[in-house]
Coordinates of N, CA and C in Angstrom, one line a residue:
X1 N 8.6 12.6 22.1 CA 8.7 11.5 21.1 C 7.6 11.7 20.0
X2 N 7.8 11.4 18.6 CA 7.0 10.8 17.9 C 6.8 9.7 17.1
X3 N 5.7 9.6 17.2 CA 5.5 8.0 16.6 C 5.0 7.9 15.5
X4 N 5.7 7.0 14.5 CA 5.2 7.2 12.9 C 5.2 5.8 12.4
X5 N 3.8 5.9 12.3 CA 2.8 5.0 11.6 C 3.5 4.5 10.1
X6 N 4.2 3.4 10.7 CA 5.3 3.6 9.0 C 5.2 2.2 8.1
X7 N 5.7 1.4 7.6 CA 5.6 0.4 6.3 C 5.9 0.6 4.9
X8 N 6.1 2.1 5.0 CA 6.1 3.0 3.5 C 7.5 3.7 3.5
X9 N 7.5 3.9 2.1 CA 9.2 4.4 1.8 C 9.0 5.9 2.5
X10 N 7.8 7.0 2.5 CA 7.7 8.0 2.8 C 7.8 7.8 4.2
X11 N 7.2 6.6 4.9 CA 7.6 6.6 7.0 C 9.4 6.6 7.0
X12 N 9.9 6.1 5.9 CA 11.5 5.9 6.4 C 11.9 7.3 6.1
X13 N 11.2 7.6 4.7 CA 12.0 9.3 5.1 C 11.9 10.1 5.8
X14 N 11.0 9.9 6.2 CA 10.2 10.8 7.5 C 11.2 10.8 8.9
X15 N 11.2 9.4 9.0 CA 11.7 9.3 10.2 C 13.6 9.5 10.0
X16 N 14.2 8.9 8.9 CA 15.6 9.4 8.7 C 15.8 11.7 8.9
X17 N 14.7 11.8 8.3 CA 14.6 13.2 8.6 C 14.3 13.9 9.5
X18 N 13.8 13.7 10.4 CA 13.6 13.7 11.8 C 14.6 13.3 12.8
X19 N 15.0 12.1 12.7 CA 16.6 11.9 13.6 C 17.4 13.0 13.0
X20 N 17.8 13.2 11.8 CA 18.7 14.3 11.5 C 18.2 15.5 11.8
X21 N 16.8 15.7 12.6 CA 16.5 16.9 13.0 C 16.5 16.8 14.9
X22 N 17.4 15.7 15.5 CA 17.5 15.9 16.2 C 16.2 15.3 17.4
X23 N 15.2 15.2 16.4 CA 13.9 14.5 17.2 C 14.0 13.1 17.6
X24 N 13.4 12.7 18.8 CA 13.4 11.1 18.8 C 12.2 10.5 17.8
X25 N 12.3 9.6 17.8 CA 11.2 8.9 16.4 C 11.2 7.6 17.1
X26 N 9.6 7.5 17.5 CA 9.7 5.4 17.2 C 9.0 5.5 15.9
X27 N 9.4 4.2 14.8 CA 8.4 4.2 14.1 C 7.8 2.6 14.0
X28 N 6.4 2.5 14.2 CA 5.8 1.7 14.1 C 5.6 0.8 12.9
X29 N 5.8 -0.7 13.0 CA 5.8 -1.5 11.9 C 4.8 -2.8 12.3
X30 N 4.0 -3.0 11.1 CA 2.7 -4.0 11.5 C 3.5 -5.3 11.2
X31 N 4.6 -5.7 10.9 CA 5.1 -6.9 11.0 C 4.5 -8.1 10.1
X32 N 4.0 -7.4 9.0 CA 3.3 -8.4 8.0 C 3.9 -8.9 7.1
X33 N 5.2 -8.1 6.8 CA 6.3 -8.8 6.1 C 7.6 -8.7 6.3
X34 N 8.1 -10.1 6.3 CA 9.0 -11.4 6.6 C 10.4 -10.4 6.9
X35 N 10.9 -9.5 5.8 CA 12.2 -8.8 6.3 C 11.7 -7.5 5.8
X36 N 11.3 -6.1 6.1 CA 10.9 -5.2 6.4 C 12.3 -4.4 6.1
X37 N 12.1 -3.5 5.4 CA 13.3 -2.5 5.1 C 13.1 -1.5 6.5
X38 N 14.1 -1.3 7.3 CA 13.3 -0.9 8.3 C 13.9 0.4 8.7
X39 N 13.1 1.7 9.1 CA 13.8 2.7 9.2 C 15.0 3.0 9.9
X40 N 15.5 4.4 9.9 CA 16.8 4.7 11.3 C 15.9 5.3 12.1
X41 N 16.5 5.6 13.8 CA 15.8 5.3 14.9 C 15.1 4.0 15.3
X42 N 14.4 4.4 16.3 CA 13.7 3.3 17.1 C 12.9 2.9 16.2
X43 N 12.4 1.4 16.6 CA 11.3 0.5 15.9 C 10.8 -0.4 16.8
X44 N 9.8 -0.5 16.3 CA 8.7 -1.4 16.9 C 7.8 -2.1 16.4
X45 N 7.7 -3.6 16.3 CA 7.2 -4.3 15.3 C 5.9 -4.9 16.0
X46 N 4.8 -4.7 15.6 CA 4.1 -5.5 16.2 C 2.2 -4.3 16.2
X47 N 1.4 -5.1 16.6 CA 0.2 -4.7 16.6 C 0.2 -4.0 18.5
X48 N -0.7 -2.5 18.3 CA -1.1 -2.0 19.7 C -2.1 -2.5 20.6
X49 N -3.0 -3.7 19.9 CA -4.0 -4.2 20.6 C -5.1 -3.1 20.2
X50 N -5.6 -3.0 19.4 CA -6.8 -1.7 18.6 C -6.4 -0.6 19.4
X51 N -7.3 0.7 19.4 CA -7.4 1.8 19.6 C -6.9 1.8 21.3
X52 N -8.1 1.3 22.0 CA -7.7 1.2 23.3 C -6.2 1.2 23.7
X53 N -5.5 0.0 23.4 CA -4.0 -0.4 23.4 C -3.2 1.1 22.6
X54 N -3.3 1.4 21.7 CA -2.8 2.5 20.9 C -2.5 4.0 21.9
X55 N -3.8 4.1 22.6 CA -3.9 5.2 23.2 C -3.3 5.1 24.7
X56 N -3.1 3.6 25.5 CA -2.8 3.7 26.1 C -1.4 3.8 26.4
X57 N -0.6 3.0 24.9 CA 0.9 3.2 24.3 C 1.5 4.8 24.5
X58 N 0.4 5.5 23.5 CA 0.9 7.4 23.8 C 1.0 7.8 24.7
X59 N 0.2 7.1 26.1 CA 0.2 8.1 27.5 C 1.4 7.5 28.1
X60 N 1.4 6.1 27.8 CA 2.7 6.0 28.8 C 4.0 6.4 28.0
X61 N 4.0 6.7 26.8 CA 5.4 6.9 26.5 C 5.5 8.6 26.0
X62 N 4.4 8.7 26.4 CA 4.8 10.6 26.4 C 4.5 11.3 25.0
X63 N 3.9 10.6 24.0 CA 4.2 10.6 22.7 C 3.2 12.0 22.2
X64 N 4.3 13.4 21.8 CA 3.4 14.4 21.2 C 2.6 14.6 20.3
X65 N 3.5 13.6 19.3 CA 2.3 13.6 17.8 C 2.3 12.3 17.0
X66 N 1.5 11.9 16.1 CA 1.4 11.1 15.7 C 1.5 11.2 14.3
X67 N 2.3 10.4 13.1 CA 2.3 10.8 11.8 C 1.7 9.3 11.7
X68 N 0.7 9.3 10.7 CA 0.3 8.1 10.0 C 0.7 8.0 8.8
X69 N 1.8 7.4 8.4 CA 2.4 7.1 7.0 C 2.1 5.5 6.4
X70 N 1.4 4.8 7.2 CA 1.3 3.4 6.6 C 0.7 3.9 5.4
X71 N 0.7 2.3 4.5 CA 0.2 2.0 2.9 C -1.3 2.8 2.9
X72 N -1.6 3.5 1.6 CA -2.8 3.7 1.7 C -4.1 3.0 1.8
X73 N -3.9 1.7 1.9 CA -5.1 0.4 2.1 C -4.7 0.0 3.5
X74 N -4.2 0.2 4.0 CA -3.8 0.2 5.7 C -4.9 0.6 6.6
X75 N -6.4 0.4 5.9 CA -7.5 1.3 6.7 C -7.6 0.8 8.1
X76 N -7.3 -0.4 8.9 CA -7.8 -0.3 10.1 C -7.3 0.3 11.0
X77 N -5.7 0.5 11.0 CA -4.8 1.0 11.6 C -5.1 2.4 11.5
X78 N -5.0 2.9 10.5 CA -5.7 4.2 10.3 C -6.7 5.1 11.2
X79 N -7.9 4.2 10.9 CA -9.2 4.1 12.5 C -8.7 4.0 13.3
X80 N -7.9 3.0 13.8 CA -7.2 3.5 15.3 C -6.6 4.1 15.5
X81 N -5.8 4.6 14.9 CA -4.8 6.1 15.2 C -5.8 6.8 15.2
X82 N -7.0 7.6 14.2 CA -8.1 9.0 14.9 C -8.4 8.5 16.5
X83 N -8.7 7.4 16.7 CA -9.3 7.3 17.6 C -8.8 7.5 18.8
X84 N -7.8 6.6 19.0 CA -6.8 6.8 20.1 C -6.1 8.7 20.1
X85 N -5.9 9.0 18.8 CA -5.4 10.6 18.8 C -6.6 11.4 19.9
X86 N -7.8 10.9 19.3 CA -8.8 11.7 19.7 C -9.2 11.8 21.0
X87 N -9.1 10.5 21.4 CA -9.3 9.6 22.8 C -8.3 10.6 23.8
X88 N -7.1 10.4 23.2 CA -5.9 11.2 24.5 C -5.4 12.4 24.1
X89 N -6.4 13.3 22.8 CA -5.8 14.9 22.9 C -4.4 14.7 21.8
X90 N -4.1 14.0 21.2 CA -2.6 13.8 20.3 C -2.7 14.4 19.5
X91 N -2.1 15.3 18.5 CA -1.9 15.8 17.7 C -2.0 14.6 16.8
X92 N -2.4 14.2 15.0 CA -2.3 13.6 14.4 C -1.9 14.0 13.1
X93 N -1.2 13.3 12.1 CA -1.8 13.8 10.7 C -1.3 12.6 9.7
X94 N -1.8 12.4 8.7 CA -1.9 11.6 7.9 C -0.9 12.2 6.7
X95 N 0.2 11.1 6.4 CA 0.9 11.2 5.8 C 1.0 10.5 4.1
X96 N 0.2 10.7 3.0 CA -0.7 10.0 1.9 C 0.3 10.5 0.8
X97 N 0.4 9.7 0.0 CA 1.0 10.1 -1.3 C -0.3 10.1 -2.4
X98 N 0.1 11.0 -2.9 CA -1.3 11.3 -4.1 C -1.6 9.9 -5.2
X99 N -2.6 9.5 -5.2 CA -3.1 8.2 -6.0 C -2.5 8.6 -7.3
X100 N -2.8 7.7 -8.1 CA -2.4 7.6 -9.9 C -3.5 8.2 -10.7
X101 N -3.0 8.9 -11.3 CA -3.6 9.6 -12.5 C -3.7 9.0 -13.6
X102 N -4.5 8.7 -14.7 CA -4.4 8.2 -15.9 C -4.1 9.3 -16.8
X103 N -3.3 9.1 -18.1 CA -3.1 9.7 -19.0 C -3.9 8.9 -20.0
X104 N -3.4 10.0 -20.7 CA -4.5 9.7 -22.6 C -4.6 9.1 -22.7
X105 N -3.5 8.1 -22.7 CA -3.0 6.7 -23.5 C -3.7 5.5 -22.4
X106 N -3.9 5.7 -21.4 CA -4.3 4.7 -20.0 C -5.4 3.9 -20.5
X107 N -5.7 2.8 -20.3 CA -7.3 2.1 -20.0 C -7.3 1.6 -19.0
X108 N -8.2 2.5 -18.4 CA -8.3 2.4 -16.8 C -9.6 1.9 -16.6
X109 N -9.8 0.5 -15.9 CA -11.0 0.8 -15.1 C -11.2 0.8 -13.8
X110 N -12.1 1.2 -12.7 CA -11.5 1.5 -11.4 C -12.7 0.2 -11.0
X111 N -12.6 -0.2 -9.6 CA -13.1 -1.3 -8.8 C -13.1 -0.7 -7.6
X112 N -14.3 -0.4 -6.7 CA -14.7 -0.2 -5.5 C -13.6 -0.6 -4.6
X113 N -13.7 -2.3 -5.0 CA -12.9 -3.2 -3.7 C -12.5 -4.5 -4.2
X114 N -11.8 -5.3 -4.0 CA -11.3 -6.5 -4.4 C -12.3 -7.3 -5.1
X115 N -13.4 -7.4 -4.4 CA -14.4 -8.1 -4.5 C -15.0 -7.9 -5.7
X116 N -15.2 -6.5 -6.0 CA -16.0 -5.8 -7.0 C -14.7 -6.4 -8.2
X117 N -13.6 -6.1 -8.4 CA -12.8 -6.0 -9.3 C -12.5 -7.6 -9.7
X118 N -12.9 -8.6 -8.8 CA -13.1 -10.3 -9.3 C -14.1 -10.1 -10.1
X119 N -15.8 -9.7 -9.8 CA -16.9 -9.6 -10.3 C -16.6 -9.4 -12.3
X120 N -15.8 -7.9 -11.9 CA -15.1 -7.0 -13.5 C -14.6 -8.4 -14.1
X121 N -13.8 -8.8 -13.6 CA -12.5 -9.7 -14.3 C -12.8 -10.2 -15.2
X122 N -13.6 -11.0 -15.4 CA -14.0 -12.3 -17.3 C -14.5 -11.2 -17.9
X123 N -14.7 -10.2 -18.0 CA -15.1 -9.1 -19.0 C -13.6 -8.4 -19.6
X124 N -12.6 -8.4 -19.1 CA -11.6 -7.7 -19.5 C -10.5 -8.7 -19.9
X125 N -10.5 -10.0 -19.4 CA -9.5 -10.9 -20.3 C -9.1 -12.4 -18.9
X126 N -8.6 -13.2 -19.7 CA -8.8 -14.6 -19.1 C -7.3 -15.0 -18.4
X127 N -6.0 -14.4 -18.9 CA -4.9 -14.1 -18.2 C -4.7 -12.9 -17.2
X128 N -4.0 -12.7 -16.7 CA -4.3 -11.7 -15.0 C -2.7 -11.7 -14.8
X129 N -2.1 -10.6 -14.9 CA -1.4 -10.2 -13.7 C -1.9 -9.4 -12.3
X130 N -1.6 -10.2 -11.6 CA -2.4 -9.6 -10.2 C -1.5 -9.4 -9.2
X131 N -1.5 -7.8 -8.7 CA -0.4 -7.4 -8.1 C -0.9 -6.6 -7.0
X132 N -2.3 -6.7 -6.5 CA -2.7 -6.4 -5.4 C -2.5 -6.9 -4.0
X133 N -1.6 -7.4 -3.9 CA -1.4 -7.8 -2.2 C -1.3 -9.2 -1.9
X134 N -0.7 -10.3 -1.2 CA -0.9 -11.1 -0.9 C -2.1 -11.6 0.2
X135 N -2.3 -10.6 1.1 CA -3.6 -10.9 1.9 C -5.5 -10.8 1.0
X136 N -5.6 -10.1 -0.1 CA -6.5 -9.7 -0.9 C -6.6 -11.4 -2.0
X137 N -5.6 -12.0 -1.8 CA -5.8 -13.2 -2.8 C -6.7 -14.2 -3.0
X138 N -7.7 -14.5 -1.6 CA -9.0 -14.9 -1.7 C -10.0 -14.3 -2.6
X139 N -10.0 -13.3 -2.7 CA -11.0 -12.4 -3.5 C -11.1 -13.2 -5.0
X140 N -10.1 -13.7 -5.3 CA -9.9 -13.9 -7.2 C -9.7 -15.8 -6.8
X141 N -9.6 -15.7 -5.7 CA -9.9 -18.0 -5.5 C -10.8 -18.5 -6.3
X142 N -11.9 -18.2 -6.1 CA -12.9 -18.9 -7.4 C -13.0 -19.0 -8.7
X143 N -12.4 -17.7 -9.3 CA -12.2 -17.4 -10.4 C -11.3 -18.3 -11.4
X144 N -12.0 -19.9 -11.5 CA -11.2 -20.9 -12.0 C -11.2 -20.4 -13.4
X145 N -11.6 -20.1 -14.1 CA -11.5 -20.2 -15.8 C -10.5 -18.8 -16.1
X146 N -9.6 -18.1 -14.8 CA -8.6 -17.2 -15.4 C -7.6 -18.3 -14.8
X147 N -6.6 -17.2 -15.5 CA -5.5 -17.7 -15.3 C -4.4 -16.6 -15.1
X148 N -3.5 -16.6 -13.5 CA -3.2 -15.0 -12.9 C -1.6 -15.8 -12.6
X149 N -0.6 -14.7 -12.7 CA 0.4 -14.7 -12.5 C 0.4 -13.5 -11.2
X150 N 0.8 -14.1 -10.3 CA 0.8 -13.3 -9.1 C 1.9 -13.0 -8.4
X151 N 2.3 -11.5 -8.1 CA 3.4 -11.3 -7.7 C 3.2 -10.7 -6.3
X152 N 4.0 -11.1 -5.3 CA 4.1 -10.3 -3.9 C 5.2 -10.3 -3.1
X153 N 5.6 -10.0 -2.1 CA 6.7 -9.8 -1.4 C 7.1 -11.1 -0.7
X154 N 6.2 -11.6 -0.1 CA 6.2 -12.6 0.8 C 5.6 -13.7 0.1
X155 N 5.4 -15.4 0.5 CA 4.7 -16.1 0.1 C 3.0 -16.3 0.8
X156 N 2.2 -16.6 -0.5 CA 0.8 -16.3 0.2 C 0.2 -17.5 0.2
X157 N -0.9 -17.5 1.6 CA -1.7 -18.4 2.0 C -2.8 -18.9 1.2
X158 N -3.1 -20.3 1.4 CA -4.1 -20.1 0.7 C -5.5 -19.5 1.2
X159 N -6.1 -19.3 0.5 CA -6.8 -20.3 -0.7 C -6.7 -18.8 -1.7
X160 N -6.0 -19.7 -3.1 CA -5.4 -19.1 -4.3 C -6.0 -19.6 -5.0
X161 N -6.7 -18.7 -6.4 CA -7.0 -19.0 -7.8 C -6.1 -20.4 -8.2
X162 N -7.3 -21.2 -8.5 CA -6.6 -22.5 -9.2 C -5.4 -22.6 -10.1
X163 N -5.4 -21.9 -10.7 CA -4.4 -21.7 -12.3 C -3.5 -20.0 -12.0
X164 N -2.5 -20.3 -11.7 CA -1.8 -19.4 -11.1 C -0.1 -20.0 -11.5
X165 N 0.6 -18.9 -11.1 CA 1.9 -18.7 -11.2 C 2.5 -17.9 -10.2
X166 N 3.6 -18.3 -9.3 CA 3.7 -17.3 -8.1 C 5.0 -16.5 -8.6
X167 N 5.3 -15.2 -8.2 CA 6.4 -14.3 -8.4 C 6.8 -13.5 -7.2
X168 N 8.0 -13.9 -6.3 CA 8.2 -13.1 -5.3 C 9.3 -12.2 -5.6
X169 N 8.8 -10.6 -4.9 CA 9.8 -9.8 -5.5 C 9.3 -8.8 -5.2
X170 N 10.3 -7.4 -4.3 CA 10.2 -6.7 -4.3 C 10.5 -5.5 -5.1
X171 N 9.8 -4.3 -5.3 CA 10.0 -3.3 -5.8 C 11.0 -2.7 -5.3
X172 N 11.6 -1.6 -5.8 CA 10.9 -0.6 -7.3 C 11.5 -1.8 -8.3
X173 N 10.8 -1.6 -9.3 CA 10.8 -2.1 -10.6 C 10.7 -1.7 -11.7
X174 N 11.6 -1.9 -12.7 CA 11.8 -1.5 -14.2 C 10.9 -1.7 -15.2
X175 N 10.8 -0.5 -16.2 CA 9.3 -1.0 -17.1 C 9.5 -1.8 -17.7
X176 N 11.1 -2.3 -18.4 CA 11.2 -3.2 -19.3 C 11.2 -4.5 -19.0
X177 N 11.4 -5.2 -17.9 CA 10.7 -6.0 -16.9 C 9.5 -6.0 -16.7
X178 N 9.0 -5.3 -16.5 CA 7.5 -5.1 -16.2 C 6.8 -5.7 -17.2
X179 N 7.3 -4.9 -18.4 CA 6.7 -5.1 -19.9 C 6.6 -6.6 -20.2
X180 N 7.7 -7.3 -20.2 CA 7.8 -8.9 -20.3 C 6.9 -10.1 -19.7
X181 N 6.6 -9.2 -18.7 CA 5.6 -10.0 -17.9 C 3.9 -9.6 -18.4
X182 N 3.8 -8.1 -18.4 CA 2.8 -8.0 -19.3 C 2.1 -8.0 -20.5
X183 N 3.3 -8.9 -21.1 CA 3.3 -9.4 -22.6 C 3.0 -10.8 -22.4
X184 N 2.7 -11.3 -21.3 CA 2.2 -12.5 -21.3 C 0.5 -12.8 -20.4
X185 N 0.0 -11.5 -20.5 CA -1.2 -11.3 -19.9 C -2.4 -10.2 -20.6
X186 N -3.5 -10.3 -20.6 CA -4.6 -9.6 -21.4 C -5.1 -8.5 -19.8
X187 N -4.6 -8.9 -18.7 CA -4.9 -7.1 -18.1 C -4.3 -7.6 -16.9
X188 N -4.4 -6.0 -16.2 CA -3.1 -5.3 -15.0 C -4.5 -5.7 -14.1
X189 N -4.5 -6.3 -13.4 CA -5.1 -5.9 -11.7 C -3.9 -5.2 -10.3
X190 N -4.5 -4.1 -10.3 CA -3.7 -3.3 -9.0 C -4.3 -2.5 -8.0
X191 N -3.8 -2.0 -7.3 CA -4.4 -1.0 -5.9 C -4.0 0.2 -6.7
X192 N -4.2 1.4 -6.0 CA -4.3 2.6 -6.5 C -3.7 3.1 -5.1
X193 N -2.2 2.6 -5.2 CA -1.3 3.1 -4.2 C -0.6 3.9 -4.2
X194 N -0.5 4.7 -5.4 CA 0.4 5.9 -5.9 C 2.5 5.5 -5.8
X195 N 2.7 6.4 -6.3 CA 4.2 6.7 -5.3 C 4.9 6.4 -6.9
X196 N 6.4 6.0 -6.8 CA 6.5 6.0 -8.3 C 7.3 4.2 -8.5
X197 N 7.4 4.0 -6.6 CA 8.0 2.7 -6.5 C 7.8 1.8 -7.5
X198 N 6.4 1.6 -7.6 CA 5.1 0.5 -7.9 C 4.6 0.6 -9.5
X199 N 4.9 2.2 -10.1 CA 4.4 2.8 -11.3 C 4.7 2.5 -12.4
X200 N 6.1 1.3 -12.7 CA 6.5 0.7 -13.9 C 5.3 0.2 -14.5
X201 N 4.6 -0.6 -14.0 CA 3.4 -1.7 -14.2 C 2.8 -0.8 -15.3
X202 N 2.2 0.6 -14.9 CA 1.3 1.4 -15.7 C 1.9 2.0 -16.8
X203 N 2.8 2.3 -16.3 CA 3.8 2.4 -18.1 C 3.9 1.7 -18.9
X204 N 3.9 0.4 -18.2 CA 4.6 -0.6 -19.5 C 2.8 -1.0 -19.8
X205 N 1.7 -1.2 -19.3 CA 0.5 -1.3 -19.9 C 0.1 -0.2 -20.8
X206 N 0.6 0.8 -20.5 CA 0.2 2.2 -21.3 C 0.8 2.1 -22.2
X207 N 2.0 1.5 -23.0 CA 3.0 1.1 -24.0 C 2.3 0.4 -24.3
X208 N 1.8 -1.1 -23.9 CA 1.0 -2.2 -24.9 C -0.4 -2.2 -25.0
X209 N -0.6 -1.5 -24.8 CA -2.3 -0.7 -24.5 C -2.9 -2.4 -24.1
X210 N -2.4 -2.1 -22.5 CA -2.9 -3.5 -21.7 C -4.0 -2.6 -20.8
X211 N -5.5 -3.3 -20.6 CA -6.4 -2.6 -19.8 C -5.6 -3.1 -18.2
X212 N -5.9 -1.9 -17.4 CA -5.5 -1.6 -16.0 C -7.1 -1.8 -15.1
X213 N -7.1 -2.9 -14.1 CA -8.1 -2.3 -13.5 C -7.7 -2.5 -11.8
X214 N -7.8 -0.9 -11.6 CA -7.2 -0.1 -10.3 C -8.5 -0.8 -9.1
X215 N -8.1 -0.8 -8.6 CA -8.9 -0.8 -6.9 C -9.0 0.8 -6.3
X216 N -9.8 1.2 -6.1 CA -10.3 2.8 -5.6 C -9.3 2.7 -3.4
X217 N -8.9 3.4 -3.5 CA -8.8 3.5 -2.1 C -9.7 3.4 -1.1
X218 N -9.4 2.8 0.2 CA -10.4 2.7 1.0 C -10.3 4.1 1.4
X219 N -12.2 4.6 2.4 CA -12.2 5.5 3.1 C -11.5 5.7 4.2
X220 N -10.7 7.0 4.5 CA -10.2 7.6 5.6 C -10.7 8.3 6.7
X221 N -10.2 8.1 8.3 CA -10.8 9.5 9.1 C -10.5 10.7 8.6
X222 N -11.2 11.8 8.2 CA -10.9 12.8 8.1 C -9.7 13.5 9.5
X223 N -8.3 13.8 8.5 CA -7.6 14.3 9.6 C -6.6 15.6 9.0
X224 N -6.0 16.1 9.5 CA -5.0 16.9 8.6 C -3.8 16.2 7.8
X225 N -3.7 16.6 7.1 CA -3.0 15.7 6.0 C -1.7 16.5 5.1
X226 N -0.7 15.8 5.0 CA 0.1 16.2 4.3 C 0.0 15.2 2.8
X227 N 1.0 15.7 2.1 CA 1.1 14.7 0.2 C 2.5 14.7 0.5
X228 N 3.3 15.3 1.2 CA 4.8 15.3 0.8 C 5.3 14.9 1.9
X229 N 6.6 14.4 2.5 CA 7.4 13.7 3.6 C 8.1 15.3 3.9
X230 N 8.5 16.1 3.0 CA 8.9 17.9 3.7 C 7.7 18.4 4.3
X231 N 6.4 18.4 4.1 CA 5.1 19.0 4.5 C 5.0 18.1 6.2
X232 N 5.3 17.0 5.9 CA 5.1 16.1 7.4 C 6.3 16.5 8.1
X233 N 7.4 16.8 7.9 CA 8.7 17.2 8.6 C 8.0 18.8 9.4
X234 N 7.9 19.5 8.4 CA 7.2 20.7 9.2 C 6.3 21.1 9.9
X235 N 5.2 19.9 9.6 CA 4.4 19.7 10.9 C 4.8 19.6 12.2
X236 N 5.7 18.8 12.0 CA 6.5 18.3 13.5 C 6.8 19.2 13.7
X237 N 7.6 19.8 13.0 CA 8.8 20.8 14.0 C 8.0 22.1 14.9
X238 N 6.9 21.9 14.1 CA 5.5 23.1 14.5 C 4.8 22.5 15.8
X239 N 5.1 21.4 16.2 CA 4.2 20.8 17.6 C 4.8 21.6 18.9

């Protein structure tokens, strides 16, 4: 069996590629949002109980390797997969899609971490599209003298920036849409999640020369790593 660390469009292909290779696949889902596009093969929703729980999951179910394809801000799960990998001898590898590049035309500024990128904020403009995550929304609650249109999948808890606008809605998304919404805002706040699902946003800023300020990825265990969902297919088949 393999078990794949999934939530991402690249864990569903992974794992639809793999059942057509005849492999069994569970793929793992953190259950954080409400209806989940959910892979073919087995699933399983829910948390392992940290590293301990994780590693004791692989022994009992036999599990030869581990692909980690969650979101690239997914750091704790992350930590637990090395650890548990490491703990019981598992094969691992981390399944990442390459972050965003700026072009010519881009005005990028980058932010450590949420926190850091609140701090930035009244220096780059007093309207906000903010499309970093529903859990990360505390970070910009204080920040009463902006004013943020906020978009996410699910509905978010509070405590929310006073002066707000909610937008539920999943990707992929169109730039000319995109554009509409950022014709009503002075900058892009986002993660630096790559892929091309999510990438309208930066297009249509790089058309209205709207400043972008990215959130840097969190640190990872160093592990072997693929960039492509064919590079993670061949891993496997190599176990």
């Amino acid at each position: 069996m393999i078990l794949v660390l999934g939530g991402t469009g690249e864990a569903r292909s992974l794992a639809e590629a793999l059942v057509r290779s005849d492999i069994r696949v569970v793929s793992s889902l953190a259950g954080r949002v409400a209806r989940p596009r959910l892979p073919v093969g087995e699933v399983r929703v829910g948390g392992f109980g940290g590293p301990e729980g994780l590693a004791a999951w692989l022994r009992e179910n036999d599990v030869k390797a581990v692909v980690d394809a969650t979101h690239p801000f997914a750091e704790r799960i992350g930590a637990n997969a090395a650890k548990a990998a490491a703990h019981t001898g598992t094969p691992l590898l981390r399944l990442a899609r390459p972050g965003w590049e700026p072009g010519e035309d881009d005005i990028w500024h980058w932010a450590d971490d949420l926190e850091d990128a609140a701090k930035m904020l009244p220096e780059l403009g007093e309207r906000v599209f903010l499309t970093s995550g529903r859990q990360g929304l505390p970070a910009f609650a204080h920040l009463d003298d902006l004013w943020f249109l906020i978009r996410c999948v699910d509905p978010p808890e509070p405590p929310l920036p006073r002066h707000h606008e909610l937008i539920l809605a999943r990707g992929p998304y169109e730039v000319a849409a995109e554009r509409e919404l950022l014709d009503r805002v002075d900058v892009l706040v986002t993660k630096d999640s790559g892929g091309a699902q999510t990438s309208a946003k930066l297009t249509a800023a790089r058309e209205l020369r709207k400043p972008v300020l990215l959130v840097r990825r969190p640190p990872r265990p160093e592990t072997e790593t693929a960039g492509t969902v064919a590079e993670a297919v061949e891993w496997v088949l190599n176990r």
